[in-house]
mmCIF file of C-alpha atoms and ligand atoms in Angstrom:
data_model
loop_
_atom_site.group_PDB
_atom_site.id
_atom_site.type_symbol
_atom_site.label_atom_id
_atom_site.label_comp_id
_atom_site.label_asym_id
_atom_site.label_seq_id
_atom_site.Cartn_x
_atom_site.Cartn_y
_atom_site.Cartn_z
ATOM 1 C CA MET A 1 -6.330 3.807 -20.405
ATOM 2 C CA SER A 2 -7.656 3.576 -16.877
ATOM 3 C CA LEU A 3 -9.536 6.327 -15.082
ATOM 4 C CA ARG A 4 -7.500 5.515 -12.010
ATOM 5 C CA LYS A 5 -4.094 7.119 -11.648
ATOM 6 C CA LYS A 6 -1.501 4.433 -11.051
ATOM 7 C CA LEU A 7 0.173 4.467 -7.646
ATOM 8 C CA ILE A 8 3.610 3.146 -6.741
ATOM 9 C CA ALA A 9 4.279 2.956 -3.000
ATOM 10 C CA GLY A 10 7.602 1.982 -1.487
ATOM 11 C CA ASN A 11 7.467 0.105 1.807
ATOM 12 C CA TRP A 12 10.933 0.439 3.273
ATOM 13 C CA LYS A 13 10.028 -1.819 6.215
ATOM 14 C CA MET A 14 12.651 -1.851 9.010
ATOM 15 C CA ASN A 15 15.428 -0.666 6.718
ATOM 16 C CA LYS A 16 17.457 2.531 6.421
ATOM 17 C CA THR A 17 18.873 4.595 9.254
ATOM 18 C CA SER A 18 18.011 8.287 9.098
ATOM 19 C CA PRO A 19 21.169 9.180 7.131
ATOM 20 C CA ASP A 20 20.480 6.336 4.676
ATOM 21 C CA ALA A 21 16.844 7.404 4.351
ATOM 22 C CA LEU A 22 17.999 10.950 3.656
ATOM 23 C CA THR A 23 20.219 9.732 0.809
ATOM 24 C CA LEU A 24 17.583 7.465 -0.721
ATOM 25 C CA SER A 25 14.810 10.044 -0.531
ATOM 26 C CA LYS A 26 17.039 12.746 -2.044
ATOM 27 C CA GLU A 27 17.857 10.460 -4.970
ATOM 28 C CA ILE A 28 14.181 9.569 -5.461
ATOM 29 C CA VAL A 29 13.116 13.218 -5.423
ATOM 30 C CA ALA A 30 15.904 14.152 -7.852
ATOM 31 C CA GLU A 31 14.675 11.511 -10.305
ATOM 32 C CA LEU A 32 10.925 11.515 -9.714
ATOM 33 C CA GLY A 33 10.064 14.722 -7.892
ATOM 34 C CA LYS A 34 8.210 16.189 -10.862
ATOM 35 C CA VAL A 35 6.282 13.092 -11.937
ATOM 36 C CA ILE A 36 2.559 13.746 -11.917
ATOM 37 C CA ASP A 37 1.221 10.998 -14.189
ATOM 38 C CA VAL A 38 1.760 8.402 -11.487
ATOM 39 C CA GLU A 39 1.256 8.906 -7.752
ATOM 40 C CA ILE A 40 4.400 8.054 -5.799
ATOM 41 C CA VAL A 41 4.490 7.379 -2.060
ATOM 42 C CA VAL A 42 7.501 6.500 0.065
ATOM 43 C CA CYS A 43 6.964 4.860 3.449
ATOM 44 C CA PRO A 44 10.111 5.034 5.592
ATOM 45 C CA PRO A 45 10.344 3.766 9.179
ATOM 46 C CA PHE A 46 8.962 6.132 11.839
ATOM 47 C CA THR A 47 12.479 7.251 12.750
ATOM 48 C CA SER A 48 12.995 8.917 9.389
ATOM 49 C CA ILE A 49 9.476 10.149 8.593
ATOM 50 C CA GLU A 50 10.374 13.715 9.518
ATOM 51 C CA THR A 51 13.672 13.678 7.615
ATOM 52 C CA VAL A 52 12.118 12.198 4.484
ATOM 53 C CA GLY A 53 9.120 14.524 4.816
ATOM 54 C CA LYS A 54 11.429 17.530 4.533
ATOM 55 C CA VAL A 55 13.079 16.065 1.435
ATOM 56 C CA VAL A 56 9.821 15.308 -0.402
ATOM 57 C CA ASP A 57 8.216 18.614 0.582
ATOM 58 C CA GLY A 58 7.505 20.658 -2.539
ATOM 59 C CA SER A 59 7.892 17.644 -4.852
ATOM 60 C CA SER A 60 5.218 15.320 -6.190
ATOM 61 C CA VAL A 61 6.494 12.453 -4.022
ATOM 62 C CA LYS A 62 4.210 11.767 -1.060
ATOM 63 C CA LEU A 63 4.974 10.523 2.413
ATOM 64 C CA GLY A 64 3.471 7.465 4.069
ATOM 65 C CA ALA A 65 3.918 5.509 7.286
ATOM 66 C CA GLN A 66 4.009 1.744 7.631
ATOM 67 C CA ASN A 67 1.651 1.469 10.583
ATOM 68 C CA MET A 68 -0.076 3.490 13.310
ATOM 69 C CA HIS A 69 -2.159 3.015 16.435
ATOM 70 C CA PRO A 70 -5.910 3.659 16.265
ATOM 71 C CA GLU A 71 -5.999 5.942 19.322
ATOM 72 C CA ALA A 72 -5.019 9.590 18.928
ATOM 73 C CA SER A 73 -2.876 9.621 22.095
ATOM 74 C CA GLY A 74 -2.463 7.862 25.424
ATOM 75 C CA ALA A 75 -0.616 5.142 27.300
ATOM 76 C CA TYR A 76 0.468 2.981 24.357
ATOM 77 C CA THR A 77 4.197 2.688 24.816
ATOM 78 C CA GLY A 78 6.098 2.466 21.562
ATOM 79 C CA GLU A 79 3.171 3.416 19.370
ATOM 80 C CA VAL A 80 2.557 6.317 17.005
ATOM 81 C CA SER A 81 -0.804 7.933 16.225
ATOM 82 C CA ALA A 82 -2.510 9.393 13.171
ATOM 83 C CA PRO A 83 -2.298 13.010 14.422
ATOM 84 C CA MET A 84 1.448 12.516 15.000
ATOM 85 C CA LEU A 85 1.856 11.359 11.404
ATOM 86 C CA ARG A 86 -0.282 14.196 10.078
ATOM 87 C CA ALA A 87 1.850 16.681 12.004
ATOM 88 C CA LEU A 88 4.821 15.423 9.975
ATOM 89 C CA PHE A 89 2.823 15.829 6.744
ATOM 90 C CA ALA A 90 2.297 12.144 6.032
ATOM 91 C CA THR A 91 -0.589 11.577 3.634
ATOM 92 C CA HIS A 92 -0.759 7.767 3.550
ATOM 93 C CA VAL A 93 -0.427 4.883 5.965
ATOM 94 C CA ILE A 94 0.021 1.172 5.252
ATOM 95 C CA LEU A 95 -2.353 -0.827 7.455
ATOM 96 C CA GLY A 96 -2.768 -4.559 7.971
ATOM 97 C CA HIS A 97 0.460 -5.562 6.270
ATOM 98 C CA SER A 98 0.838 -9.338 6.440
ATOM 99 C CA GLU A 99 3.973 -8.949 8.561
ATOM 100 C CA ARG A 100 1.924 -7.035 11.148
ATOM 101 C CA ARG A 101 -0.790 -9.665 10.995
ATOM 102 C CA ALA A 102 1.696 -12.542 11.343
ATOM 103 C CA TYR A 103 4.289 -11.176 13.797
ATOM 104 C CA PHE A 104 2.220 -8.745 15.833
ATOM 105 C CA GLY A 105 -1.098 -10.569 15.931
ATOM 106 C CA GLU A 106 -3.112 -7.826 14.256
ATOM 107 C CA THR A 107 -6.710 -8.850 13.668
ATOM 108 C CA ASP A 108 -9.185 -7.543 11.114
ATOM 109 C CA ALA A 109 -11.088 -5.786 13.926
ATOM 110 C CA PHE A 110 -7.961 -3.964 15.132
ATOM 111 C CA ILE A 111 -6.926 -3.073 11.592
ATOM 112 C CA ASN A 112 -10.439 -1.737 10.990
ATOM 113 C CA LYS A 113 -10.063 0.647 13.952
ATOM 114 C CA LYS A 114 -6.851 1.927 12.392
ATOM 115 C CA VAL A 115 -8.503 2.373 8.992
ATOM 116 C CA LEU A 116 -11.260 4.473 10.567
ATOM 117 C CA ALA A 117 -8.766 6.500 12.607
ATOM 118 C CA ALA A 118 -6.646 7.137 9.518
ATOM 119 C CA ILE A 119 -9.642 8.400 7.551
ATOM 120 C CA LYS A 120 -10.765 10.580 10.463
ATOM 121 C CA ASN A 121 -7.333 12.216 10.380
ATOM 122 C CA GLN A 122 -7.187 12.674 6.596
ATOM 123 C CA LEU A 123 -4.624 9.926 6.109
ATOM 124 C CA LYS A 124 -5.224 7.618 3.158
ATOM 125 C CA PRO A 125 -5.096 4.003 4.331
ATOM 126 C CA ILE A 126 -3.327 1.436 2.168
ATOM 127 C CA LEU A 127 -5.168 -1.620 3.440
ATOM 128 C CA CYS A 128 -3.265 -4.857 2.790
ATOM 129 C CA VAL A 129 -4.978 -8.180 2.228
ATOM 130 C CA GLY A 130 -3.676 -11.517 1.007
ATOM 131 C CA GLU A 131 -3.570 -15.242 1.537
ATOM 132 C CA THR A 132 -0.794 -17.499 2.793
ATOM 133 C CA LEU A 133 0.547 -20.351 0.685
ATOM 134 C CA ALA A 134 -1.434 -22.897 2.733
ATOM 135 C CA GLU A 135 -4.600 -20.889 2.184
ATOM 136 C CA ARG A 136 -4.001 -20.704 -1.567
ATOM 137 C CA GLU A 137 -3.241 -24.406 -1.770
ATOM 138 C CA SER A 138 -6.401 -25.270 0.140
ATOM 139 C CA GLY A 139 -8.474 -23.183 -2.289
ATOM 140 C CA SER A 140 -9.471 -20.509 0.217
ATOM 141 C CA THR A 141 -7.764 -17.488 -1.344
ATOM 142 C CA LEU A 142 -10.947 -15.586 -2.214
ATOM 143 C CA LYS A 143 -12.591 -16.375 1.130
ATOM 144 C CA VAL A 144 -9.544 -15.109 3.046
ATOM 145 C CA VAL A 145 -9.302 -11.955 0.955
ATOM 146 C CA GLN A 146 -13.036 -11.311 1.356
ATOM 147 C CA THR A 147 -12.876 -11.679 5.139
ATOM 148 C CA GLN A 148 -9.873 -9.356 5.413
ATOM 149 C CA LEU A 149 -11.329 -6.782 3.039
ATOM 150 C CA GLU A 150 -14.807 -6.677 4.569
ATOM 151 C CA GLY A 151 -13.380 -6.784 8.095
ATOM 152 C CA GLY A 152 -10.994 -3.935 7.373
ATOM 153 C CA LEU A 153 -13.634 -1.697 5.822
ATOM 154 C CA VAL A 154 -16.436 -1.946 8.411
ATOM 155 C CA GLY A 155 -17.950 1.489 8.971
ATOM 156 C CA VAL A 156 -16.141 3.201 6.083
ATOM 157 C CA SER A 157 -18.625 5.576 4.438
ATOM 158 C CA LYS A 158 -19.232 5.801 0.710
ATOM 159 C CA ASP A 159 -17.816 9.316 0.783
ATOM 160 C CA ASP A 160 -14.531 8.103 2.228
ATOM 161 C CA ALA A 161 -14.226 4.844 0.313
ATOM 162 C CA ALA A 162 -12.621 6.275 -2.828
ATOM 163 C CA SER A 163 -9.685 7.574 -0.792
ATOM 164 C CA VAL A 164 -8.871 4.101 0.513
ATOM 165 C CA VAL A 165 -6.207 2.138 -1.352
ATOM 166 C CA ILE A 166 -6.238 -1.653 -1.264
ATOM 167 C CA ALA A 167 -3.052 -3.693 -1.649
ATOM 168 C CA TYR A 168 -3.410 -7.318 -2.641
ATOM 169 C CA GLU A 169 -0.287 -9.026 -1.362
ATOM 170 C CA PRO A 170 -0.183 -12.808 -1.512
ATOM 171 C CA VAL A 171 1.898 -13.614 1.581
ATOM 172 C CA TRP A 172 3.792 -16.348 -0.269
ATOM 173 C CA ALA A 173 5.032 -13.764 -2.780
ATOM 174 C CA ILE A 174 6.330 -11.184 -0.309
ATOM 175 C CA GLY A 175 10.113 -11.014 -0.201
ATOM 176 C CA THR A 176 10.365 -14.524 -1.647
ATOM 177 C CA GLY A 177 11.055 -13.761 -5.301
ATOM 178 C CA LYS A 178 7.883 -15.724 -6.152
ATOM 179 C CA VAL A 179 5.449 -13.515 -8.027
ATOM 180 C CA ALA A 180 1.798 -14.279 -8.552
ATOM 181 C CA THR A 181 1.141 -14.893 -12.234
ATOM 182 C CA THR A 182 -0.661 -12.049 -13.953
ATOM 183 C CA GLU A 183 -3.747 -14.278 -14.153
ATOM 184 C CA GLN A 184 -3.621 -15.095 -10.423
ATOM 185 C CA ALA A 185 -3.190 -11.434 -9.535
ATOM 186 C CA GLN A 186 -5.832 -10.104 -11.938
ATOM 187 C CA GLU A 187 -8.349 -12.700 -10.726
ATOM 188 C CA VAL A 188 -8.032 -11.532 -7.123
ATOM 189 C CA HIS A 189 -7.957 -7.834 -8.070
ATOM 190 C CA ALA A 190 -11.164 -8.215 -10.088
ATOM 191 C CA PHE A 191 -12.714 -10.094 -7.156
ATOM 192 C CA ILE A 192 -11.733 -7.278 -4.772
ATOM 193 C CA ARG A 193 -13.288 -4.714 -7.105
ATOM 194 C CA SER A 194 -16.502 -6.743 -7.264
ATOM 195 C CA LEU A 195 -16.621 -6.825 -3.458
ATOM 196 C CA LEU A 196 -16.039 -3.061 -3.326
ATOM 197 C CA ALA A 197 -18.918 -2.626 -5.777
ATOM 198 C CA LYS A 198 -21.170 -4.674 -3.499
ATOM 199 C CA ILE A 199 -20.230 -2.596 -0.466
ATOM 200 C CA PHE A 200 -19.978 0.907 -1.967
ATOM 201 C CA GLY A 201 -21.558 0.697 -5.424
ATOM 202 C CA ASP A 202 -19.895 0.336 -8.794
ATOM 203 C CA ALA A 203 -19.053 4.016 -9.348
ATOM 204 C CA ILE A 204 -16.942 4.111 -6.188
ATOM 205 C CA ALA A 205 -15.428 0.675 -6.821
ATOM 206 C CA GLN A 206 -14.176 1.980 -10.164
ATOM 207 C CA LYS A 207 -12.314 4.770 -8.367
ATOM 208 C CA VAL A 208 -10.503 2.676 -5.734
ATOM 209 C CA ARG A 209 -6.897 1.840 -6.530
ATOM 210 C CA ILE A 210 -5.951 -1.793 -5.975
ATOM 211 C CA LEU A 211 -2.185 -2.333 -5.811
ATOM 212 C CA TYR A 212 -0.331 -5.592 -6.262
ATOM 213 C CA GLY A 213 2.462 -6.407 -3.828
ATOM 214 C CA GLY A 214 4.819 -9.360 -3.716
ATOM 215 C CA SER A 215 8.266 -9.411 -5.306
ATOM 216 C CA MET A 216 7.278 -6.780 -7.884
ATOM 217 C CA LYS A 217 10.334 -5.563 -9.752
ATOM 218 C CA PRO A 218 11.105 -3.749 -13.000
ATOM 219 C CA SER A 219 11.230 -7.019 -14.967
ATOM 220 C CA ASN A 220 7.762 -8.268 -14.007
ATOM 221 C CA ALA A 221 6.000 -4.924 -13.433
ATOM 222 C CA PRO A 222 4.974 -4.135 -17.046
ATOM 223 C CA GLU A 223 2.901 -7.310 -17.379
ATOM 224 C CA LEU A 224 1.282 -6.921 -13.965
ATOM 225 C CA LEU A 225 0.568 -3.215 -14.440
ATOM 226 C CA ALA A 226 -1.069 -3.893 -17.804
ATOM 227 C CA GLN A 227 -3.858 -5.835 -16.110
ATOM 228 C CA LYS A 228 -7.244 -4.156 -16.036
ATOM 229 C CA ASP A 229 -7.636 -4.110 -12.264
ATOM 230 C CA ILE A 230 -4.012 -3.672 -11.194
ATOM 231 C CA ASP A 231 -3.573 0.013 -10.416
ATOM 232 C CA GLY A 232 -0.028 0.057 -9.148
ATOM 233 C CA GLY A 233 2.313 -1.652 -6.748
ATOM 234 C CA LEU A 234 3.240 -1.809 -3.086
ATOM 235 C CA ILE A 235 6.937 -2.458 -3.330
ATOM 236 C CA GLY A 236 9.224 -3.862 -0.634
ATOM 237 C CA GLY A 237 12.719 -4.955 -1.660
ATOM 238 C CA ALA A 238 12.813 -3.096 -4.976
ATOM 239 C CA ALA A 239 11.914 0.177 -3.227
ATOM 240 C CA LEU A 240 15.159 0.188 -1.248
ATOM 241 C CA GLU A 241 17.298 1.049 -4.197
ATOM 242 C CA THR A 242 16.824 4.191 -6.291
ATOM 243 C CA ARG A 243 17.349 2.592 -9.701
ATOM 244 C CA SER A 244 14.792 -0.178 -9.298
ATOM 245 C CA PHE A 245 12.231 2.157 -7.704
ATOM 246 C CA VAL A 246 12.619 4.667 -10.540
ATOM 247 C CA ASP A 247 12.295 1.858 -13.103
ATOM 248 C CA LEU A 248 9.093 0.682 -11.417
ATOM 249 C CA VAL A 249 7.624 4.178 -11.574
ATOM 250 C CA ASN A 250 8.617 4.361 -15.243
ATOM 251 C CA ALA A 251 6.852 1.042 -15.849
ATOM 252 C CA ALA A 252 3.726 2.529 -14.259
ATOM 253 C CA ILE A 253 4.007 5.647 -16.432
ATOM 254 C CA ALA A 254 4.265 3.443 -19.518
ATOM 255 C CA ALA A 255 1.231 1.412 -18.412
ATOM 256 C CA LYS A 256 -1.028 4.314 -17.538
HETATM 257 C C1 PEP B 1 5.736 -5.751 0.874
HETATM 258 O O1 PEP B 1 6.241 -6.055 1.912
HETATM 259 O O2 PEP B 1 4.747 -4.987 0.885
HETATM 260 C C2 PEP B 1 6.280 -6.319 -0.362
HETATM 261 C C3 PEP B 1 5.519 -6.368 -1.414
HETATM 262 O O3 PEP B 1 7.574 -6.769 -0.317
HETATM 263 P P1 PEP B 1 8.460 -7.333 -1.557
HETATM 264 O O4 PEP B 1 8.264 -6.382 -2.702
HETATM 265 O O5 PEP B 1 9.857 -7.343 -1.051
HETATM 266 O O6 PEP B 1 7.931 -8.688 -1.864
#
């Protein structure tokens, strides 16, 4: 049994209108709203953060965002800040997702500013790292993950480090149906924990949750979640449907 509470986070990406988000979040709260053995976070699009926040209020399900800008306010058309998310009672924020890196040109330095701004505003960052298929095939997986992890965590204090969540998401496994083997995933998770130990010390590294993301679903979750350094999942496709999300949380409860 791990000292770390397992965490299942649903990344709804650019899916669900507000009415659809209302329905999905109501179903999730009805099924999982009293679960305390596993931490559950739902991350709807900005447009339904407030709606979903009202539904999860009073339950054990937590609210996250999928992105934010590092500045607190200002002339950044189309962006949303950490204080705005906090005002809607969000507790988590996904940062550095590979889709943001690939389609919106986000660099490690920019993601690092967001990580620091999230922490400053009492939001728990879910910092995503992971290699592309070309990077894996050229043998640079660990180098890429190290660069992204160290770059994303510059300036994070030891005191704050345990509240950061890391998500290892091999880009080639996201939304593709291709899952990293348990050995591939565990190898990178253990490597991430060893890097965290170098930066923050072993005691803190043992507290940080490292999630796996990439086509995780109820059928493959038990094996992944049984790995020593896999502390939960960041779930895309399977988080859009109540049944599969509930089954994933149940797999995490069984693996705890
Ligand atoms: C994700 O985008 O974070 C993700 C893991 O997606 P999927 O589960 O659909 O692969």
